[in-house]
Short mmCIF file of C-alpha atoms in Angstrom, two decimals:
data_model
loop_
_atom_site.label_atom_id
_atom_site.label_comp_id
_atom_site.label_asym_id
_atom_site.label_seq_id
_atom_site.Cartn_x
_atom_site.Cartn_y
_atom_site.Cartn_z
CA TRP B 1 50.92 167.49 154.37
CA PHE B 2 53.91 169.53 153.70
CA GLY B 3 57.12 169.03 151.28
CA LEU B 4 60.83 170.23 151.77
CA VAL B 5 63.49 171.22 148.89
CA TRP B 6 67.13 170.48 150.18
CA PHE B 7 69.28 172.63 148.35
CA GLY B 8 72.06 172.14 151.74
CA LEU B 9 73.30 170.49 154.30
CA VAL B 10 69.94 170.10 155.66
CA TRP B 11 68.80 168.78 159.37
CA GLY B 12 70.47 166.91 161.82
CA LEU B 13 70.23 165.59 165.04
CA ARG B 14 72.71 167.06 167.95
CA ARG B 15 73.52 164.36 171.40
CA ASP B 16 70.57 167.51 173.34
CA GLY B 17 68.11 166.42 170.58
CA LYS B 18 68.32 170.03 169.40
CA VAL B 19 67.79 171.50 165.38
CA CYS B 20 70.65 172.21 163.37
CA GLU B 21 70.58 175.14 161.17
CA SER B 22 68.76 174.04 157.54
CA VAL B 23 69.57 175.58 154.11
CA CYS B 24 66.08 175.21 152.18
CA PHE B 25 63.82 175.62 150.60
CA PHE B 26 60.24 175.30 152.03
CA PHE B 27 57.90 175.47 147.77
CA ARG B 28 57.35 179.55 148.07
CA VAL B 29 57.69 179.92 151.18
CA GLY B 30 60.00 181.88 152.89
CA GLU B 31 63.02 180.87 154.71
CA SER B 32 60.97 181.45 158.92
CA VAL B 33 58.47 178.65 157.69
CA CYS B 34 60.89 176.72 156.00
CA GLN B 35 63.22 176.93 159.23
CA THR B 36 60.08 175.91 161.46
CA ALA B 37 58.73 173.15 159.52
CA VAL B 38 61.80 171.27 159.47
CA CYS B 39 61.88 171.99 163.04
CA GLU B 40 58.68 171.01 164.12
CA VAL B 41 59.31 167.67 160.96
CA VAL B 42 62.86 166.80 163.45
CA GLY B 43 60.01 166.75 166.51
CA LEU B 44 57.72 164.43 165.07
CA GLU B 45 60.35 162.32 164.71
CA THR B 46 62.22 162.78 167.59
CA GLN B 47 58.43 161.71 168.93
CA GLY B 48 58.25 159.00 167.76
CA ALA B 49 61.74 157.43 168.34
CA ARG B 50 60.56 157.70 172.09
CA ASN B 51 56.55 156.47 171.68
CA PRO B 52 56.32 152.47 171.51
CA ASN B 53 52.55 153.19 169.51
CA ARG B 54 55.02 154.43 166.31
CA GLN B 55 56.41 152.51 163.85
CA SER B 56 60.67 152.86 164.94
CA LEU B 57 61.84 155.08 162.86
CA ASN B 58 65.98 155.53 162.45
CA LEU B 59 67.01 159.11 163.16
CA ASP B 60 70.41 158.24 161.72
CA HIS B 61 71.22 161.48 159.39
CA GLN B 62 71.56 159.40 155.88
CA THR B 63 68.24 158.12 156.07
CA LEU B 64 66.53 160.66 157.94
CA ASN B 65 67.65 162.96 155.20
CA PRO B 66 69.19 162.02 151.70
CA HIS B 67 72.26 164.52 149.67
CA PRO B 68 70.80 167.62 147.93
CA GLN B 69 72.59 165.41 144.57
CA THR B 70 70.58 162.31 145.36
CA PRO B 71 67.95 162.04 143.22
CA THR B 72 66.13 159.65 145.25
CA PRO B 73 62.66 161.24 146.77
CA LEU B 74 61.27 160.46 149.93
CA PHE B 75 58.34 159.94 151.61
CA SER B 76 58.10 159.87 155.59
CA GLN B 77 55.58 159.12 158.12
CA VAL B 78 55.46 162.22 159.47
CA ASN B 79 52.46 163.04 156.06
CA GLY B 80 55.42 164.85 153.95
CA ILE B 81 57.26 164.63 150.74
CA PHE B 82 61.56 165.15 150.95
CA ILE B 83 62.73 166.43 147.20
CA PRO B 84 66.14 166.36 146.94
CA ALA B 85 68.13 169.17 144.01
CA GLY B 86 69.89 166.90 142.31
CA ILE B 87 65.82 165.22 140.77
CA LEU B 88 65.23 168.13 139.43
CA GLN B 89 67.54 168.39 136.29
CA PRO B 90 66.92 166.48 133.28
CA PRO B 91 65.98 164.56 132.58
CA PHE B 92 64.17 164.36 134.94
CA TYR B 93 63.26 167.96 135.16
CA SER B 94 64.18 171.43 133.36
CA ARG B 95 62.19 174.52 132.43
CA GLU B 96 63.95 173.76 128.61
CA GLN B 97 62.16 170.91 128.04
CA ALA B 98 58.52 169.97 127.20
CA VAL B 99 56.07 170.23 130.30
CA ALA B 100 55.31 167.23 129.15
CA ARG B 101 58.02 165.28 130.39
CA ASN B 102 58.02 167.09 133.31
CA TYR B 103 54.93 166.02 134.54
CA GLY B 104 55.61 162.71 132.61
CA SER B 105 58.90 162.10 135.20
CA VAL B 106 58.91 164.37 137.98
CA GLY B 107 55.90 164.79 138.42
CA ALA B 108 54.86 161.84 138.75
CA ILE B 109 57.85 160.53 141.09
CA CYS B 110 56.44 162.98 143.45
CA GLY B 111 52.62 161.87 142.98
CA HIS B 112 54.15 158.04 144.13
CA GLU B 113 55.86 159.62 146.95
CA MET B 114 52.30 161.27 147.55
CA THR B 115 50.35 158.04 147.22
CA HIS B 116 52.64 156.15 149.32
CA GLY B 117 51.09 157.42 152.65
CA PHE B 118 48.07 155.19 151.41
CA ASP B 119 49.51 152.69 150.73
CA ASP B 120 49.55 148.89 152.76
CA VAL B 121 51.99 150.59 155.37
CA GLY B 122 51.12 154.88 154.96
CA ARG B 123 48.16 153.79 155.26
CA GLU B 124 48.31 152.76 158.73
CA TYR B 125 49.28 156.65 159.67
CA ASP B 126 46.94 159.11 160.45
CA GLY B 127 47.17 163.45 159.74
CA ASP B 128 49.74 163.66 162.89
CA GLY B 129 51.63 160.69 161.78
CA ASN B 130 50.37 157.97 164.71
CA ARG B 131 50.15 154.41 163.24
CA ASN B 132 46.85 153.92 164.64
CA GLY B 133 45.02 151.87 162.52
CA TRP B 134 42.05 154.60 161.79
CA TRP B 135 39.65 153.78 158.37
CA PRO B 136 37.27 151.40 159.09
CA PRO B 137 37.42 147.78 158.96
CA ALA B 138 35.00 147.69 155.45
CA VAL B 139 37.23 150.46 153.91
CA VAL B 140 39.83 148.26 155.32
CA SER B 141 39.00 145.08 153.59
CA ALA B 142 37.91 147.13 150.38
CA PHE B 143 41.34 148.44 149.65
CA GLN B 144 43.17 145.13 150.77
CA GLU B 145 40.86 142.71 147.52
CA ARG B 146 41.88 145.78 145.73
CA ALA B 147 46.01 145.42 146.03
CA GLU B 148 45.50 141.79 145.72
CA CYS B 149 45.40 142.29 142.53
CA ILE B 150 48.55 145.44 141.83
CA SER B 151 49.90 142.36 143.63
CA ASP B 152 48.83 139.04 142.23
CA LEU B 153 49.78 141.40 139.04
CA PHE B 154 53.18 141.92 140.41
CA SER B 155 53.64 138.15 141.10
CA SER B 156 52.91 137.39 137.64
CA TYR B 157 55.88 138.43 136.55
CA SER B 158 59.95 137.37 136.01
CA LEU B 159 63.16 138.17 135.14
CA PHE B 160 65.87 135.95 134.82
CA GLY B 161 63.42 133.54 135.45
CA ALA B 162 63.34 134.86 138.75
CA GLN B 163 59.72 135.77 139.94
CA VAL B 164 58.65 139.43 141.51
CA ASN B 165 57.27 138.79 144.56
CA GLY B 166 53.40 140.67 144.49
CA PRO B 167 53.29 141.23 148.26
CA LEU B 168 57.16 142.41 149.25
CA VAL B 169 57.01 145.21 145.81
CA LEU B 170 53.53 145.74 146.41
CA GLY B 171 53.76 149.49 148.59
CA GLU B 172 56.67 150.39 145.63
CA ALA B 173 53.40 149.55 143.47
CA ILE B 174 50.96 150.79 144.89
CA ALA B 175 52.94 153.62 144.31
CA ASP B 176 53.87 154.10 141.11
CA SER B 177 50.02 153.08 139.89
CA GLY B 178 48.59 156.22 142.45
CA GLY B 179 51.77 158.97 140.83
CA LEU B 180 51.26 158.01 137.31
CA LYS B 181 47.86 158.78 138.01
CA TYR B 182 48.27 162.34 139.94
CA ALA B 183 50.95 163.19 137.65
CA TRP B 184 48.10 162.63 134.98
CA GLU B 185 46.00 163.98 136.08
CA SER B 186 47.16 167.44 137.02
CA PHE B 187 48.73 167.55 133.96
CA VAL B 188 45.66 166.58 131.40
CA LYS B 189 43.87 169.71 133.60
CA ALA B 190 46.78 172.13 133.48
CA GLU B 191 48.10 171.74 129.62
CA ALA B 192 45.13 170.51 127.74
CA PRO B 193 47.52 168.50 125.86
CA ASP B 194 47.44 167.44 121.44
CA PRO B 195 48.07 163.73 121.07
CA ILE B 196 51.85 164.73 120.16
CA GLN B 197 52.56 165.41 124.53
CA LYS B 198 49.72 163.02 125.82
CA LYS B 199 52.78 160.39 124.28
CA LEU B 200 55.57 162.20 125.23
CA PHE B 201 54.28 162.17 128.94
CA PHE B 202 54.21 158.52 128.92
CA ILE B 203 57.69 157.84 127.29
CA ALA B 204 58.83 160.66 129.52
CA MET B 205 57.62 158.30 132.11
CA GLY B 206 59.15 155.06 130.36
CA GLN B 207 62.87 156.63 130.77
CA THR B 208 62.37 158.19 134.23
CA TRP B 209 63.20 153.56 134.56
CA CYS B 210 66.06 153.16 132.44
CA GLU B 211 69.07 151.81 133.48
CA LYS B 212 71.10 148.88 132.00
CA GLN B 213 72.14 146.34 134.38
CA THR B 214 73.59 142.62 134.66
CA ALA B 215 71.05 139.69 135.20
CA LYS B 216 73.10 138.24 138.55
CA GLY B 217 72.31 142.50 139.95
CA ALA B 218 69.13 141.99 138.58
CA THR B 219 68.03 138.56 140.05
CA ALA B 220 69.98 139.48 143.28
CA GLU B 221 67.64 142.92 143.32
CA VAL B 222 64.27 140.16 142.39
CA LEU B 223 64.69 138.68 145.74
CA THR B 224 65.30 141.62 147.99
CA ASP B 225 63.96 145.26 146.97
CA GLN B 226 60.93 146.38 147.54
CA HIS B 227 61.12 148.26 144.31
CA PRO B 228 59.70 146.35 141.07
CA PRO B 229 62.37 145.95 138.41
CA ASN B 230 62.30 149.11 136.39
CA LYS B 231 60.95 146.85 133.57
CA PHE B 232 57.53 145.71 134.65
CA ARG B 233 57.50 149.33 136.71
CA VAL B 234 57.19 150.48 132.84
CA ILE B 235 54.48 148.11 131.97
CA GLY B 236 53.28 146.87 135.27
CA THR B 237 51.89 150.35 135.58
CA LEU B 238 51.11 151.98 132.26
CA SER B 239 48.93 148.25 131.67
CA GLN B 240 46.78 149.14 134.33
CA PHE B 241 46.08 152.41 133.01
CA PRO B 242 43.48 153.22 130.45
CA PRO B 243 45.02 156.23 128.74
CA PHE B 244 48.29 155.19 128.01
CA ALA B 245 46.44 152.26 125.93
CA GLU B 246 43.90 155.11 124.53
CA THR B 247 46.71 157.52 123.22
CA PHE B 248 48.48 155.14 121.56
CA GLN B 249 46.33 152.58 119.95
CA CYS B 250 46.82 149.56 122.23
CA PRO B 251 45.07 146.91 120.27
CA ALA B 252 42.50 145.45 122.77
CA ASP B 253 43.09 141.91 124.76
CA THR B 254 46.83 142.84 125.01
CA GLN B 255 49.51 142.37 127.22
CA MET B 256 49.22 147.04 127.70
CA ASN B 257 44.86 146.97 127.20
CA PRO B 258 44.08 143.90 129.22
CA PRO B 259 40.91 142.95 129.30
CA LYS B 260 40.82 143.32 133.72
CA ARG B 261 42.48 146.21 135.24
CA CYS B 262 43.58 146.53 138.62
CA HIS B 263 42.27 149.50 140.23
CA LEU B 264 43.56 150.93 144.15
CA TRP B 265 44.10 155.29 143.84
#
């Protein structure tokens, strides 16, 4: 696993397949390591495009690499997460704001991208990025059973009369759930937060998905977008996470503290 934070024009592919120069930080290691990592990643992507045993990969510059100003991290089947520098600013992240906000926002987002490696599609790729269905049947069956719970949950939601398609948004819903758990566990372990800090963590997570949208635009996204509507990325994810109900003392058997919850990762 690796992570890249983009601060400038990242790599592109020339017609001969060679890598253009890269300007980036590879977390906290040197520039030479960063360039080596980029070369290896592009090499794997190129091999994947030529290998019929792999899923087809689009090597278009716009698709492969987000612009640094784009606040949208992504996961790649070469087992890496890509974090554009544009998201490392308020309200997602800042050295000046409460650390609880950083964990609840960009922390959960990074955890989301990591979890894509183990969602309904990512689970089929092994540690080398090969799509070979490496899990034993019993594990696959258990995964599908737990994933179905999440799919059914999101299928129960509707927005402006449009029903959410649980199977369509399953991968993103799984990633939201895993990302929240990873960020929370890291936050609690590193910070030993008090009750106020715990509340701020969840508030930051919810505010991450605040938006203003027309009914027409929202219903169009429900029909086509693989992400759940932002409202349900918050409600659906937090309602399945016991620490949220404990932190805000939600009454038992209510929407945000249901008697039965979905649990995958």
